[in-house]
PDB file of C-alpha atoms in Angstrom:
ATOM      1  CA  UNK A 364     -51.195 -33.711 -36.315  1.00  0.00           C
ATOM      2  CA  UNK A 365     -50.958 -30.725 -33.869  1.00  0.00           C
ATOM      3  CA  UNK A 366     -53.512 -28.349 -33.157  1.00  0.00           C
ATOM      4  CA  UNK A 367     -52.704 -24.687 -34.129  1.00  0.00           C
ATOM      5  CA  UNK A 368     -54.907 -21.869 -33.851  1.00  0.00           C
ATOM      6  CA  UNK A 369     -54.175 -20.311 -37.740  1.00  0.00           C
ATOM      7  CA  UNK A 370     -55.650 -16.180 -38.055  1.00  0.00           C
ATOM      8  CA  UNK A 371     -56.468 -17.070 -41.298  1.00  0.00           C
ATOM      9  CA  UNK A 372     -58.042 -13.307 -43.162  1.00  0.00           C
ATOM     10  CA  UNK A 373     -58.769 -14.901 -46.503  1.00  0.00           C
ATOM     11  CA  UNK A 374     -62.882 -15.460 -47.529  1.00  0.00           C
ATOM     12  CA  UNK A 375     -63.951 -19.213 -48.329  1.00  0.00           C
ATOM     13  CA  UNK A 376     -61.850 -21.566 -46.109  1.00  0.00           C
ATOM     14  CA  UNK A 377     -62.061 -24.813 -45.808  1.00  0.00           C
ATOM     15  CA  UNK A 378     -61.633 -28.214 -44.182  1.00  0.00           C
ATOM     16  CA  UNK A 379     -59.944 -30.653 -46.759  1.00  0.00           C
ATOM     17  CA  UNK A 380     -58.670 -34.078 -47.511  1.00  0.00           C
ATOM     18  CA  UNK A 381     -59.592 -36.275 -44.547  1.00  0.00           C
ATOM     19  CA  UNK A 382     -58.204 -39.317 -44.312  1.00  0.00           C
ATOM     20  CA  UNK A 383     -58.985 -41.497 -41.402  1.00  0.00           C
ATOM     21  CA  UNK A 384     -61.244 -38.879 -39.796  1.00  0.00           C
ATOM     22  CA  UNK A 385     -58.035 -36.819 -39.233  1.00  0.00           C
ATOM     23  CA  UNK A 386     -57.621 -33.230 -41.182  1.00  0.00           C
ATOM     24  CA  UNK A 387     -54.825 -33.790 -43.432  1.00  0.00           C
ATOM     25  CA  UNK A 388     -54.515 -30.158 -44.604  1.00  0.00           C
ATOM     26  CA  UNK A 389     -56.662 -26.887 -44.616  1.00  0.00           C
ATOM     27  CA  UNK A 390     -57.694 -25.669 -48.315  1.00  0.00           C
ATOM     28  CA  UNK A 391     -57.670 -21.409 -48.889  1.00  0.00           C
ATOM     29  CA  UNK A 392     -58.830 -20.408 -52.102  1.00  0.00           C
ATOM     30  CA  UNK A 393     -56.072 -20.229 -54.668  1.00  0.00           C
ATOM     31  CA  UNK A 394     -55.985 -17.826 -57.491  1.00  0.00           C
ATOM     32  CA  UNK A 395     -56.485 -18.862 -61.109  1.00  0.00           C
ATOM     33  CA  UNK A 396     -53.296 -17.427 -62.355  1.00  0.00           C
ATOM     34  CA  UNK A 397     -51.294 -20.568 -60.736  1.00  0.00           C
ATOM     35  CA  UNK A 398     -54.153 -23.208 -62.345  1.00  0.00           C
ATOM     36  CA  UNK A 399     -51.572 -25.031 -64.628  1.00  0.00           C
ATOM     37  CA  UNK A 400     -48.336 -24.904 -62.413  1.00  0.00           C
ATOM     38  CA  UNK A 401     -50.511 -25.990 -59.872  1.00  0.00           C
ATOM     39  CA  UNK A 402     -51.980 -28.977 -61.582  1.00  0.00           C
ATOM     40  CA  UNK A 403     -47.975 -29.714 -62.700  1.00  0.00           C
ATOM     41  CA  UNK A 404     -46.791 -29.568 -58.984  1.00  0.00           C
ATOM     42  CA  UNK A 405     -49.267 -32.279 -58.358  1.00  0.00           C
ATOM     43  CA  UNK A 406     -48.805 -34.554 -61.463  1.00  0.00           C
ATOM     44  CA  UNK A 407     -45.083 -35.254 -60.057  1.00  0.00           C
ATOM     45  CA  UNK A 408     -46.055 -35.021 -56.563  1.00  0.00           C
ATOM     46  CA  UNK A 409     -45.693 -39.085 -55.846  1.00  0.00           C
ATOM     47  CA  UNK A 410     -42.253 -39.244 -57.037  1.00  0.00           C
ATOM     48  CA  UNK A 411     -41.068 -35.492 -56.113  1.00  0.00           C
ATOM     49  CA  UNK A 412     -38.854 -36.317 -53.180  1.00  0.00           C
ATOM     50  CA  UNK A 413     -36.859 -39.619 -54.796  1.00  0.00           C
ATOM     51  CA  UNK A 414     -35.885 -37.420 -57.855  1.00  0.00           C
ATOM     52  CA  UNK A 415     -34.549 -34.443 -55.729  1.00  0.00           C
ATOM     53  CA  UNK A 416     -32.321 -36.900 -54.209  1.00  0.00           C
ATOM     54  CA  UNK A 417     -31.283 -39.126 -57.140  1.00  0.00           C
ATOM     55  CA  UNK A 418     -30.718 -35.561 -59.433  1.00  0.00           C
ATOM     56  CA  UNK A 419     -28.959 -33.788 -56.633  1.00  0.00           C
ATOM     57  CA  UNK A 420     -27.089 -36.916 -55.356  1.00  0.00           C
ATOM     58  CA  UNK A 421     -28.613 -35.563 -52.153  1.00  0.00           C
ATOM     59  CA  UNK A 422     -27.072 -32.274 -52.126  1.00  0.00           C
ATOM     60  CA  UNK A 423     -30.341 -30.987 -52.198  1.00  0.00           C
ATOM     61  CA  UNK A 424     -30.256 -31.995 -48.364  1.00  0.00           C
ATOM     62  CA  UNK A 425     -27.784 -29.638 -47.342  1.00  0.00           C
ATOM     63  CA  UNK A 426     -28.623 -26.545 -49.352  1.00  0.00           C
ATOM     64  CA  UNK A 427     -32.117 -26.736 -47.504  1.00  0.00           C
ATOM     65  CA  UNK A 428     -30.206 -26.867 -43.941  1.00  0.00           C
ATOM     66  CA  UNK A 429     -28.300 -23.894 -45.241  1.00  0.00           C
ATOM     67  CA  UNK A 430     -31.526 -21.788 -46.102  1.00  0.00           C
ATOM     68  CA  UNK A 431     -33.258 -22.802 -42.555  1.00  0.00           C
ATOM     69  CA  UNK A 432     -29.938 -21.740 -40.656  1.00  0.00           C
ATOM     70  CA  UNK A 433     -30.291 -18.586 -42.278  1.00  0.00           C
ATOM     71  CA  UNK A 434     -33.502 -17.754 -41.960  1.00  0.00           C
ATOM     72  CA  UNK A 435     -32.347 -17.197 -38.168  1.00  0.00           C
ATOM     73  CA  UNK A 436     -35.376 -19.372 -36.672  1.00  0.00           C
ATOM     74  CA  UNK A 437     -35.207 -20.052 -33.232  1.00  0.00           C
ATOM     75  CA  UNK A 438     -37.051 -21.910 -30.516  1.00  0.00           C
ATOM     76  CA  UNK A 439     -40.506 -20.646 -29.500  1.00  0.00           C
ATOM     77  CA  UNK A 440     -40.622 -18.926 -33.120  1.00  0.00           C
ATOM     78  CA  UNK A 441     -43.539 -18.989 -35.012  1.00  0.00           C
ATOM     79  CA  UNK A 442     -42.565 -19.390 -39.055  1.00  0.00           C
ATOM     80  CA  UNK A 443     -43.931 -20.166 -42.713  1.00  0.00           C
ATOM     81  CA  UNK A 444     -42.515 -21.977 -45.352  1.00  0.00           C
ATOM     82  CA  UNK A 445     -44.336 -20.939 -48.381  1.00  0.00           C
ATOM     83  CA  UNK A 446     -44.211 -23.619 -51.332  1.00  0.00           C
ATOM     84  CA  UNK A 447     -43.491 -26.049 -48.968  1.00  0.00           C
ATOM     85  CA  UNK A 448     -44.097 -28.812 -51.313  1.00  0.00           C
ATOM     86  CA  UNK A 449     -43.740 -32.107 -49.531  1.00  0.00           C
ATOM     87  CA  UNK A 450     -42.442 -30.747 -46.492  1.00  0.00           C
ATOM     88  CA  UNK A 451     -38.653 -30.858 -46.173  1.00  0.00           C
ATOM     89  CA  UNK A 452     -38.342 -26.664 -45.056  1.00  0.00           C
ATOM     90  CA  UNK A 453     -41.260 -27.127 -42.432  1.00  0.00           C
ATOM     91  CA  UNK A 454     -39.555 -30.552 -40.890  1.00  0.00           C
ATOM     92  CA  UNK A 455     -36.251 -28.925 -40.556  1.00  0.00           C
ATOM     93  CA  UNK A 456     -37.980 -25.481 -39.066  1.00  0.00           C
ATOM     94  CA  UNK A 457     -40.046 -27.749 -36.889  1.00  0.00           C
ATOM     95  CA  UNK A 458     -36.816 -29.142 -35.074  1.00  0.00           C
ATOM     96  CA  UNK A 459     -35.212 -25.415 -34.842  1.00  0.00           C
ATOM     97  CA  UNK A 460     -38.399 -23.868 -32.901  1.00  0.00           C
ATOM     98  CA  UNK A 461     -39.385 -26.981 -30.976  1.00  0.00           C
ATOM     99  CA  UNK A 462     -42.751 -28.000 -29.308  1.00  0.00           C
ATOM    100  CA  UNK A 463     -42.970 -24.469 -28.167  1.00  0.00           C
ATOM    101  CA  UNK A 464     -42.833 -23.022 -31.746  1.00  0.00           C
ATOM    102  CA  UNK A 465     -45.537 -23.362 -34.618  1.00  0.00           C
ATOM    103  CA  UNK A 466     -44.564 -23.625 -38.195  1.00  0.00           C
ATOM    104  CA  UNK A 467     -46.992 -23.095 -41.160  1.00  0.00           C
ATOM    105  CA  UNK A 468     -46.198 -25.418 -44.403  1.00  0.00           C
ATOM    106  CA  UNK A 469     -48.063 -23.516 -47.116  1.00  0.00           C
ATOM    107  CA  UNK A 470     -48.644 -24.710 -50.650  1.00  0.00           C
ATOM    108  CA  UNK A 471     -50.907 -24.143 -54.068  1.00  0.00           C
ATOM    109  CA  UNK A 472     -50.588 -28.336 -54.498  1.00  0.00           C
ATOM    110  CA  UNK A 473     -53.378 -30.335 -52.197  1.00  0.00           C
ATOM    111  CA  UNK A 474     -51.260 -33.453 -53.724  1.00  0.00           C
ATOM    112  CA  UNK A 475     -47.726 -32.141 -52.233  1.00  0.00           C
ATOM    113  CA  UNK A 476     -49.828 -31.111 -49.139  1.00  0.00           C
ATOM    114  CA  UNK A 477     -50.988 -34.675 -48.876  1.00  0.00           C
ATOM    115  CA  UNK A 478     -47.671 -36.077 -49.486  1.00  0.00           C
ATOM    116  CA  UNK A 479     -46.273 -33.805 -46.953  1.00  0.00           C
ATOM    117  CA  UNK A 480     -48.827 -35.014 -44.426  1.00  0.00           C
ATOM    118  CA  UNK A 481     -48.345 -38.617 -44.746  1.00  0.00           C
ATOM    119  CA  UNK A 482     -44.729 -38.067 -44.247  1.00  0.00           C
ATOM    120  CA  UNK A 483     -45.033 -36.425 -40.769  1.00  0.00           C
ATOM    121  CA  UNK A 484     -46.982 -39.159 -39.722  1.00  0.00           C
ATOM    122  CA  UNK A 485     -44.141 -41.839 -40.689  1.00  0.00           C
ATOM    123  CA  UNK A 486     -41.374 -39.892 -39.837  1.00  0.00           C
ATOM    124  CA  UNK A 487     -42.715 -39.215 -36.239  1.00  0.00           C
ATOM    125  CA  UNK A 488     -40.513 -36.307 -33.988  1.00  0.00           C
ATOM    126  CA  UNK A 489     -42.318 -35.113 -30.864  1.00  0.00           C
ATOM    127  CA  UNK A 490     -41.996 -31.510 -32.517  1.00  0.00           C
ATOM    128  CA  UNK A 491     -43.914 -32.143 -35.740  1.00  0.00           C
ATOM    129  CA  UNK A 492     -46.940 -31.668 -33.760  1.00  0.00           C
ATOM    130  CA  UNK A 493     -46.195 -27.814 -34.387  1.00  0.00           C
ATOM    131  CA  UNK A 494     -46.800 -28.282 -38.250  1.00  0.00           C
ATOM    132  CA  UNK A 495     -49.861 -26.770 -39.699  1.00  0.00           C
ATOM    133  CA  UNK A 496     -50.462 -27.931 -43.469  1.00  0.00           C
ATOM    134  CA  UNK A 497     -52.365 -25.305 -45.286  1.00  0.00           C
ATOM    135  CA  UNK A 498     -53.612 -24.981 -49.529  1.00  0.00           C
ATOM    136  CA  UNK A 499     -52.925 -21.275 -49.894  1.00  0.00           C
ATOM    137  CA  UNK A 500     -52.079 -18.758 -52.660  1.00  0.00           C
ATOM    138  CA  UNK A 501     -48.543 -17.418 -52.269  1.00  0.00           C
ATOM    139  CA  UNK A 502     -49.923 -13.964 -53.361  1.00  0.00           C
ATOM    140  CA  UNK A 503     -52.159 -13.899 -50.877  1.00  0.00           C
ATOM    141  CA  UNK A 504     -51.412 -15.191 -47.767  1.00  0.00           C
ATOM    142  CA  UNK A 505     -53.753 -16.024 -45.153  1.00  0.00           C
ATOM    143  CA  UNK A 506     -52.377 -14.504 -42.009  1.00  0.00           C
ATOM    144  CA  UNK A 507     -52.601 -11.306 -40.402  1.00  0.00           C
ATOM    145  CA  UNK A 508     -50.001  -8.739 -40.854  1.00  0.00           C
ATOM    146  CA  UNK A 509     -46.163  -9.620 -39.102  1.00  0.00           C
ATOM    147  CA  UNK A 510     -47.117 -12.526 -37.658  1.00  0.00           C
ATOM    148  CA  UNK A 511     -44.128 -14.537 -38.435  1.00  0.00           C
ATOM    149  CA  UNK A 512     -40.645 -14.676 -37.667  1.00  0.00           C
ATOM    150  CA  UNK A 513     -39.191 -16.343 -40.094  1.00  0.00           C
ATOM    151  CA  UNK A 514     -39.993 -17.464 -43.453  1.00  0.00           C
ATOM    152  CA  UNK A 515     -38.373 -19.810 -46.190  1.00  0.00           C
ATOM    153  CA  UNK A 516     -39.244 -20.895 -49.765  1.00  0.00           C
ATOM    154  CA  UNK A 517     -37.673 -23.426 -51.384  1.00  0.00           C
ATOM    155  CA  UNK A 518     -37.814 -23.677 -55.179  1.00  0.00           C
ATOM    156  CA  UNK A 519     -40.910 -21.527 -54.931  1.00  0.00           C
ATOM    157  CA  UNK A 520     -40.548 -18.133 -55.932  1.00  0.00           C
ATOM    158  CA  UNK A 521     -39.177 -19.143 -59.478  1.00  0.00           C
ATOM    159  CA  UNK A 522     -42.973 -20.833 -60.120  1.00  0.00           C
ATOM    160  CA  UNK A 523     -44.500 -17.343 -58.617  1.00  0.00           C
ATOM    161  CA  UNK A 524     -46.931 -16.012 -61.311  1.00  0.00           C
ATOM    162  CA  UNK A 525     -46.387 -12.624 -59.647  1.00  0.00           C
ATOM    163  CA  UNK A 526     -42.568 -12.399 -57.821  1.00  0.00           C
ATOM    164  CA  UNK A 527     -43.218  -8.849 -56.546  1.00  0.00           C
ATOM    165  CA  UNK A 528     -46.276  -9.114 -55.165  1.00  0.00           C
ATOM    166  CA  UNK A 529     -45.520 -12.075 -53.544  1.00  0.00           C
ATOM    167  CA  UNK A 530     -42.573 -10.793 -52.149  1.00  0.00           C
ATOM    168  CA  UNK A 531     -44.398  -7.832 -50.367  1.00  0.00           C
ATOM    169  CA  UNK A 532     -46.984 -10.579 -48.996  1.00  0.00           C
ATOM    170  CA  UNK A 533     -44.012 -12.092 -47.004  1.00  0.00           C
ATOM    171  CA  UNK A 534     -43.360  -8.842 -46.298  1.00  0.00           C
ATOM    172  CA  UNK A 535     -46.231  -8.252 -45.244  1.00  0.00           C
ATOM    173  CA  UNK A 536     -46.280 -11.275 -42.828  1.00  0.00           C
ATOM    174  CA  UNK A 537     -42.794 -11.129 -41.595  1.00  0.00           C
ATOM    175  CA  UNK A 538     -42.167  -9.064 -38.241  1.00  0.00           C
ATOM    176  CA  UNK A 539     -40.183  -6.234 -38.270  1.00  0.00           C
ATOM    177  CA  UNK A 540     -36.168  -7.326 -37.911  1.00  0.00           C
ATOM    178  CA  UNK A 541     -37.223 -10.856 -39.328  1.00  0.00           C
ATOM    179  CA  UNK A 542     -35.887 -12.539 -42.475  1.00  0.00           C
ATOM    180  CA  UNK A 543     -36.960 -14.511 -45.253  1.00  0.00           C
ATOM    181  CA  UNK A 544     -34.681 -16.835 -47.061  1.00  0.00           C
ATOM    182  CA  UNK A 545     -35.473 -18.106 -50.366  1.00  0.00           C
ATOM    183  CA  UNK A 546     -33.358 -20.854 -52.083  1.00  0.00           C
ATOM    184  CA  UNK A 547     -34.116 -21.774 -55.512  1.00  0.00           C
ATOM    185  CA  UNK A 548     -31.899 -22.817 -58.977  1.00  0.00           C
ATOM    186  CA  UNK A 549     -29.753 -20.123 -59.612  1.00  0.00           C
ATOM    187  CA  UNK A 550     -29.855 -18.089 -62.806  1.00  0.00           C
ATOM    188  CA  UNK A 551     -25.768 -17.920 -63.049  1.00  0.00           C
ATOM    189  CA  UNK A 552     -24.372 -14.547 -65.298  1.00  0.00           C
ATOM    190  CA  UNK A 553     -21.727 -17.149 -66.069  1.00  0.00           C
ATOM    191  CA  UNK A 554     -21.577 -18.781 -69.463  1.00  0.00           C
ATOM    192  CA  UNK A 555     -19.978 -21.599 -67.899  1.00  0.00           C
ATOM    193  CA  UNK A 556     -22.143 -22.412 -65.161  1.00  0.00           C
ATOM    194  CA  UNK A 557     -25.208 -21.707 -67.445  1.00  0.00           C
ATOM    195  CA  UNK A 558     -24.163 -23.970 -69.928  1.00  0.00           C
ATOM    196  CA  UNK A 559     -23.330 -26.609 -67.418  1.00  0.00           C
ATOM    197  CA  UNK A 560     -26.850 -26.520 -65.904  1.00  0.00           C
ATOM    198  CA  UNK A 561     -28.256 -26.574 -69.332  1.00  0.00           C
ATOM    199  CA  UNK A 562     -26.870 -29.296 -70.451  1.00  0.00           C
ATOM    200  CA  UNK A 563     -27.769 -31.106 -67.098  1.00  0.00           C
ATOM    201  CA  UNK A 564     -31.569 -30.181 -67.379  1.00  0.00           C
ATOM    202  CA  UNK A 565     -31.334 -31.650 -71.031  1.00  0.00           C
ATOM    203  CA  UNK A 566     -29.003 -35.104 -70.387  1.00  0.00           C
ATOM    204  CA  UNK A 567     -29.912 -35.896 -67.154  1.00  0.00           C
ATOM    205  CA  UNK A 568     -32.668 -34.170 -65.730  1.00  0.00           C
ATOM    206  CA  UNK A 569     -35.250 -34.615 -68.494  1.00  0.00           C
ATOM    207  CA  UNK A 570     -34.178 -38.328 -69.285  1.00  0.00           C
ATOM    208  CA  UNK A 571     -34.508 -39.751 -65.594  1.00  0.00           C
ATOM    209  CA  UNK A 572     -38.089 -37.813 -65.695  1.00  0.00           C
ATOM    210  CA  UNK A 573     -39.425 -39.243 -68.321  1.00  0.00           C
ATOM    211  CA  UNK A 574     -38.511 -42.632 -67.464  1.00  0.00           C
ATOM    212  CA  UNK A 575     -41.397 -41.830 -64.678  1.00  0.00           C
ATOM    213  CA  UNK A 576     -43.750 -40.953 -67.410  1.00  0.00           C
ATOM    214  CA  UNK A 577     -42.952 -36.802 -66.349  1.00  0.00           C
ATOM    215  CA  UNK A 578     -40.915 -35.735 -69.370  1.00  0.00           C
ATOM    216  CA  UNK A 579     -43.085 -32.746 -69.890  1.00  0.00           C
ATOM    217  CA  UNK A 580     -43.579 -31.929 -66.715  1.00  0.00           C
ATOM    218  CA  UNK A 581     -39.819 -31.474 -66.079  1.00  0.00           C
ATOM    219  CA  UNK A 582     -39.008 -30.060 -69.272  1.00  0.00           C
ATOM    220  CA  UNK A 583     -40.629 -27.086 -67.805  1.00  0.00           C
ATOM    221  CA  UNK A 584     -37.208 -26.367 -65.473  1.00  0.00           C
ATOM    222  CA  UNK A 585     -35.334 -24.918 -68.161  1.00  0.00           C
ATOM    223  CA  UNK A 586     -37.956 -22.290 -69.461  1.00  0.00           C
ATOM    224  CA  UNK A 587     -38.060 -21.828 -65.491  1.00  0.00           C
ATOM    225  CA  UNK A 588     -34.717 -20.734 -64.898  1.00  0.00           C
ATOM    226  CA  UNK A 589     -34.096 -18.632 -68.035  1.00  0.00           C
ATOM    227  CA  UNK A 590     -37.497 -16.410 -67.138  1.00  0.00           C
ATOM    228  CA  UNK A 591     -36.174 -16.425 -63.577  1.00  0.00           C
ATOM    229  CA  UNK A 592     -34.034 -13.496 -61.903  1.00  0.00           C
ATOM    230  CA  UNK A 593     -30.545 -12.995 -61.164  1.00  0.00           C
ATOM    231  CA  UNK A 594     -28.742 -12.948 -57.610  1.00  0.00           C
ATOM    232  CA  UNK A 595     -28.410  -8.898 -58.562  1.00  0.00           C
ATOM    233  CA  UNK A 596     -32.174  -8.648 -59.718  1.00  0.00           C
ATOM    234  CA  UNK A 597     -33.585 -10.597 -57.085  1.00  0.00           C
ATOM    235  CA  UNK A 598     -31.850  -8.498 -54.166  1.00  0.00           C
ATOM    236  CA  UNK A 599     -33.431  -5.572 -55.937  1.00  0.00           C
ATOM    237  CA  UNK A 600     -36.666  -6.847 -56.283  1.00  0.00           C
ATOM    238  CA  UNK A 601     -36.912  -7.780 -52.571  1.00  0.00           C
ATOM    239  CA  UNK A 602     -35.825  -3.788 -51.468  1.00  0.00           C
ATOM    240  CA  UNK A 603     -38.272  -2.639 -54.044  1.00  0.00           C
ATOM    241  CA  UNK A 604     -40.960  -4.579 -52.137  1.00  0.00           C
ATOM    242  CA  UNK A 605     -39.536  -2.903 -49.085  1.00  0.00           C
ATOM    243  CA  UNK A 606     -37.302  -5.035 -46.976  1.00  0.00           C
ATOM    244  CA  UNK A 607     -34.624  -2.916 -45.764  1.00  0.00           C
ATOM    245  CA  UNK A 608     -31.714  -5.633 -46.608  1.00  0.00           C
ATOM    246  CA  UNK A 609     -30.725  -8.221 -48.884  1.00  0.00           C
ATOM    247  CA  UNK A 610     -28.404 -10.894 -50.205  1.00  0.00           C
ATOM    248  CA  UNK A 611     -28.413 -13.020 -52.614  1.00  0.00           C
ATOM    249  CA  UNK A 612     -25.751 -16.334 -52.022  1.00  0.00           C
ATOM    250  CA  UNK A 613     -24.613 -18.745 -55.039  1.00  0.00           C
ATOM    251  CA  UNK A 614     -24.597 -22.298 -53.334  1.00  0.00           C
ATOM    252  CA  UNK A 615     -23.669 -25.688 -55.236  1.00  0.00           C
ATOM    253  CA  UNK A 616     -21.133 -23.937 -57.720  1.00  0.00           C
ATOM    254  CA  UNK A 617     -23.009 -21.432 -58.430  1.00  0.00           C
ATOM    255  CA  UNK A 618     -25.948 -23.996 -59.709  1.00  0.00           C
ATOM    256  CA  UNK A 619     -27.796 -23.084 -56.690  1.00  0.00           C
ATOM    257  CA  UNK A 620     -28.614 -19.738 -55.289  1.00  0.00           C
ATOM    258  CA  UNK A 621     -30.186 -18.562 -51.348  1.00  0.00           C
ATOM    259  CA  UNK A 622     -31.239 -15.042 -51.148  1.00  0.00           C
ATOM    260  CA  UNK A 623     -31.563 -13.296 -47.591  1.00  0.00           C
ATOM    261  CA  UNK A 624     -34.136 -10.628 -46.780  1.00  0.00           C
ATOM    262  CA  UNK A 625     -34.095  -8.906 -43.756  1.00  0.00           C
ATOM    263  CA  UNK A 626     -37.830  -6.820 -43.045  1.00  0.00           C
TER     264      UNK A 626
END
């Protein structure tokens, strides 16, 4: 792994999960709000990744290139993917700002941290040097004020205890004219598209989950989505944290949904 000089503000951090001598991630003191998504998140860690692509027949692939192209980062940029889970946001932003850039994979899972770690040492690119694993708390971030940017979350926000808040931390981190794009499940005002991702969470989704022995864990998505906001809510809650633009983007049929925030 790289070496990357992290301003990390929060109290208590720590060096984590060695294996081999070699840091695999650093741990920051998570709040105890997230305790039980957090223990969820790494429960299905070890099989995370094969389910994505066997319940999104890989589309899952694509929709994350979409919401790193519009993030808008660029070579030399320094950016965060917060709840990077295993990984997939931070490789992709890793080959968009190059050796020259840094990218911070953030996450509330030590498990999904590990998993991420283990895959950027067998999937090997000269530019994954530039990724910096760290166990943080999405609603409060370990960095000094606009220090990034660009930032992503992928299916992240959704499992946010506290959405607003959270939202002015990236805020917070982001650098003025920089933009945060967040791609989650989409919470679709039509009954049609609703329905249809109901009844794939319940036939599908659920029954290839618990042949892994996760059928609670995944029953969870549902609940998820229905608590969840809106294309319409979400680009007001991100201008009511303060960002002076936003978009929200149905992707996948309207399954799917990116929002774009510009600081």
């Amino acid at each position: 792994m790289g070496t990357v000089t992290i301003p990390v503000t929060a109290a208590a951090t720590t060096a984590a999960s060695h294996a081999g001598g070699r840091q695999r991630y650093v741990a920051v003191r998570c709040s105890s709000a997230s305790d039980e998504r957090q223990a969820l998140f790494s429960r299905i860690a070890p099989v995370y990744d094969h389910l994505n692509d066997v319940l999104s027949l890989g589309q899952h692939r694509t929709w994350k290139r979409i919401c790193v192209s519009w993030s808008k980062a660029k070579r030399g940029d320094r950016v965060l993917d917060l709840c990077c889970g295993s990984g997939d946001l931070a490789f992709l932003l890793s080959q968009k700002v190059g050796l020259d850039g840094q990218v911070m994979g953030v996450d509330f899972s030590g498990q999904q941290l590990q998993t991420a770690a283990s895959r950027q040492d067998q999937r090997w690119k000269a530019c994954y040097k530039n990724i910096k694993w760290i166990e943080g708390d999405a609603l409060d971030l370990p960095f000094t004020d606009r220090y990034f940017d660009a930032v992503t979350v992928g299916y992240g926000l959704r499992n946010v205890v506290d959405k607003p808040k959270a939202m002015r931390e990236i805020l917070r981190v982001l650098k003025p004219g920089s933009r945060a794009s967040v791609l989650d499940f989409n919470k679709s005002s039509s009954f049609f598209t609703a329905s249809l991702q109901s009844w794939a969470i319940d036939n599908v989704v659920v029954p290839l989950a618990s042949s892994y022995g996760l059928t609670e864990e995944y029953k969870y998505l549902k609940s998820s989505i229905s608590q969840y906001l809106t294309g319409e809510e979400l680009e007001k809650l991100v201008k009511e944290a303060g960002f002076s633009s936003a978009k929200h983007y149905e992707l996948g049929g309207g399954l799917m949904g990116n929002l774009v925030a510009t600081r």
